[in-house]
Amino acid sequence: MKYLILIILFFGFVSGKEIQAQNLAWSKTINLSYQNYTEGVGTDTLGNVFVAGE
């Protein structure tokens, strides 16, 4: 399982280099969603409001 995650991260990095602008936009969206999630409340990429732990 650990290796699967590393492979996904590696390919994400490679595709980020190839399609940097698109990947940057996606990573900003994902990071913002994750930050909101870890802070307890926020919205995901679809705009759904959630509370951490659910």
Tab-separated table of N, CA and C in Angstrom:
chain	number	residue	atom	x	y	z
A	1	MET	N	0.834	-1.204	0.000
A	1	MET	CA	0.000	0.000	0.000
A	1	MET	C	0.872	1.258	0.000
A	2	LYS	N	1.929	1.206	0.787
A	2	LYS	CA	2.833	2.353	0.861
A	2	LYS	C	3.444	2.659	-0.504
A	3	TYR	N	3.814	1.587	-1.232
A	3	TYR	CA	4.432	1.784	-2.543
A	3	TYR	C	3.436	2.335	-3.552
A	4	LEU	N	2.172	1.927	-3.427
A	4	LEU	CA	1.135	2.416	-4.332
A	4	LEU	C	1.012	3.935	-4.206
A	5	ILE	N	1.028	4.420	-2.975
A	5	ILE	CA	0.936	5.865	-2.743
A	5	ILE	C	2.151	6.581	-3.328
A	6	LEU	N	3.330	6.016	-3.131
A	6	LEU	CA	4.543	6.626	-3.685
A	6	LEU	C	4.494	6.690	-5.202
A	7	ILE	N	3.985	5.623	-5.831
A	7	ILE	CA	3.876	5.594	-7.293
A	7	ILE	C	2.913	6.673	-7.767
A	8	ILE	N	1.776	6.783	-7.076
A	8	ILE	CA	0.798	7.805	-7.454
A	8	ILE	C	1.409	9.200	-7.316
A	9	LEU	N	2.116	9.438	-6.211
A	9	LEU	CA	2.762	10.737	-6.013
A	9	LEU	C	3.804	11.003	-7.091
A	10	PHE	N	4.571	9.971	-7.458
A	10	PHE	CA	5.600	10.122	-8.474
A	10	PHE	C	4.984	10.498	-9.812
A	11	PHE	N	3.925	9.777	-10.210
A	11	PHE	CA	3.282	10.084	-11.488
A	11	PHE	C	2.600	11.443	-11.437
A	12	GLY	N	2.089	11.815	-10.273
A	12	GLY	CA	1.503	13.143	-10.125
A	12	GLY	C	2.562	14.218	-10.320
A	13	PHE	N	3.767	13.968	-9.810
A	13	PHE	CA	4.869	14.917	-9.966
A	13	PHE	C	5.280	15.023	-11.426
A	14	VAL	N	5.392	13.870	-12.097
A	14	VAL	CA	5.794	13.853	-13.502
A	14	VAL	C	4.763	14.577	-14.363
A	15	SER	N	3.489	14.257	-14.158
A	15	SER	CA	2.445	14.914	-14.952
A	15	SER	C	2.402	16.407	-14.632
A	16	GLY	N	2.769	16.745	-13.389
A	16	GLY	CA	2.824	18.154	-13.015
A	16	GLY	C	3.868	18.907	-13.818
A	17	LYS	N	4.981	18.237	-14.101
A	17	LYS	CA	6.013	18.870	-14.913
A	17	LYS	C	5.557	19.009	-16.363
A	18	GLU	N	4.805	18.025	-16.851
A	18	GLU	CA	4.376	18.045	-18.244
A	18	GLU	C	3.220	19.011	-18.473
A	19	ILE	N	2.307	19.044	-17.527
A	19	ILE	CA	1.121	19.907	-17.671
A	19	ILE	C	1.069	20.818	-16.445
A	20	GLN	N	2.058	21.670	-16.328
A	20	GLN	CA	2.273	22.375	-15.068
A	20	GLN	C	1.132	23.317	-14.706
A	21	ALA	N	0.641	24.061	-15.666
A	21	ALA	CA	-0.395	25.045	-15.357
A	21	ALA	C	-1.660	24.369	-14.840
A	22	GLN	N	-2.104	23.334	-15.536
A	22	GLN	CA	-3.318	22.628	-15.124
A	22	GLN	C	-3.109	21.956	-13.771
A	23	ASN	N	-1.960	21.331	-13.609
A	23	ASN	CA	-1.677	20.628	-12.367
A	23	ASN	C	-1.586	21.602	-11.191
A	24	LEU	N	-1.040	22.782	-11.430
A	24	LEU	CA	-0.928	23.783	-10.388
A	24	LEU	C	-2.311	24.218	-9.922
A	25	ALA	N	-3.210	24.425	-10.882
A	25	ALA	CA	-4.572	24.811	-10.527
A	25	ALA	C	-5.249	23.725	-9.696
A	26	TRP	N	-5.059	22.477	-10.119
A	26	TRP	CA	-5.651	21.360	-9.375
A	26	TRP	C	-5.054	21.254	-7.984
A	27	SER	N	-3.734	21.366	-7.869
A	27	SER	CA	-3.103	21.203	-6.568
A	27	SER	C	-3.513	22.324	-5.617
A	28	LYS	N	-3.700	23.533	-6.153
A	28	LYS	CA	-4.184	24.628	-5.300
A	28	LYS	C	-5.571	24.308	-4.762
A	29	THR	N	-6.435	23.795	-5.644
A	29	THR	CA	-7.794	23.444	-5.226
A	29	THR	C	-7.763	22.348	-4.172
A	30	ILE	N	-6.942	21.320	-4.421
A	30	ILE	CA	-6.861	20.193	-3.491
A	30	ILE	C	-6.268	20.644	-2.158
A	31	ASN	N	-5.203	21.438	-2.208
A	31	ASN	CA	-4.577	21.907	-0.970
A	31	ASN	C	-5.533	22.756	-0.159
A	32	LEU	N	-6.306	23.615	-0.826
A	32	LEU	CA	-7.273	24.453	-0.134
A	32	LEU	C	-8.341	23.594	0.526
A	33	SER	N	-8.828	22.594	-0.204
A	33	SER	CA	-9.840	21.695	0.347
A	33	SER	C	-9.280	20.948	1.548
A	34	TYR	N	-8.053	20.464	1.429
A	34	TYR	CA	-7.438	19.717	2.528
A	34	TYR	C	-7.221	20.620	3.734
A	35	GLN	N	-6.785	21.836	3.489
A	35	GLN	CA	-6.563	22.782	4.578
A	35	GLN	C	-7.869	23.070	5.301
A	36	ASN	N	-8.927	23.309	4.539
A	36	ASN	CA	-10.232	23.537	5.146
A	36	ASN	C	-10.675	22.330	5.948
A	37	TYR	N	-10.417	21.142	5.388
A	37	TYR	CA	-10.840	19.913	6.061
A	37	TYR	C	-10.110	19.744	7.389
A	38	THR	N	-8.810	19.984	7.390
A	38	THR	CA	-8.037	19.797	8.613
A	38	THR	C	-8.372	20.858	9.652
A	39	GLU	N	-8.864	22.002	9.198
A	39	GLU	CA	-9.257	23.043	10.146
A	39	GLU	C	-10.643	22.779	10.716
A	40	GLY	N	-11.326	21.775	10.187
A	40	GLY	CA	-12.566	21.362	10.815
A	40	GLY	C	-13.798	21.578	9.974
A	41	VAL	N	-13.797	22.599	9.141
A	41	VAL	CA	-14.976	22.860	8.313
A	41	VAL	C	-14.540	23.560	7.048
A	42	GLY	N	-15.271	23.310	5.973
A	42	GLY	CA	-14.907	23.940	4.709
A	42	GLY	C	-15.749	23.360	3.599
A	43	THR	N	-15.293	23.569	2.368
A	43	THR	CA	-16.010	23.017	1.232
A	43	THR	C	-15.050	22.177	0.404
A	44	ASP	N	-15.569	21.122	-0.202
A	44	ASP	CA	-14.728	20.333	-1.094
A	44	ASP	C	-14.782	20.943	-2.493
A	45	THR	N	-14.185	20.251	-3.464
A	45	THR	CA	-14.085	20.814	-4.804
A	45	THR	C	-15.445	20.972	-5.478
A	46	LEU	N	-16.451	20.248	-4.984
A	46	LEU	CA	-17.796	20.361	-5.557
A	46	LEU	C	-18.632	21.409	-4.827
A	47	GLY	N	-18.039	22.012	-3.793
A	47	GLY	CA	-18.759	23.047	-3.061
A	47	GLY	C	-19.596	22.509	-1.923
A	48	ASN	N	-19.443	21.226	-1.598
A	48	ASN	CA	-20.191	20.648	-0.484
A	48	ASN	C	-19.535	21.048	0.834
A	49	VAL	N	-20.337	21.505	1.761
A	49	VAL	CA	-19.814	21.867	3.077
A	49	VAL	C	-19.709	20.608	3.918
A	50	PHE	N	-18.614	20.472	4.649
A	50	PHE	CA	-18.437	19.292	5.489
A	50	PHE	C	-17.780	19.697	6.798
A	51	VAL	N	-17.870	18.809	7.751
A	51	VAL	CA	-17.207	18.994	9.034
A	51	VAL	C	-16.207	17.863	9.206
A	52	ALA	N	-15.021	18.170	9.697
A	52	ALA	CA	-13.979	17.155	9.851
A	52	ALA	C	-14.482	16.022	10.729
A	53	GLY	N	-14.150	14.812	10.331
A	53	GLY	CA	-14.535	13.646	11.108
A	53	GLY	C	-15.721	12.923	10.509
A	54	GLU	N	-16.391	13.547	9.566
A	54	GLU	CA	-17.548	12.891	8.950
A	54	GLU	C	-17.110	12.111	7.720
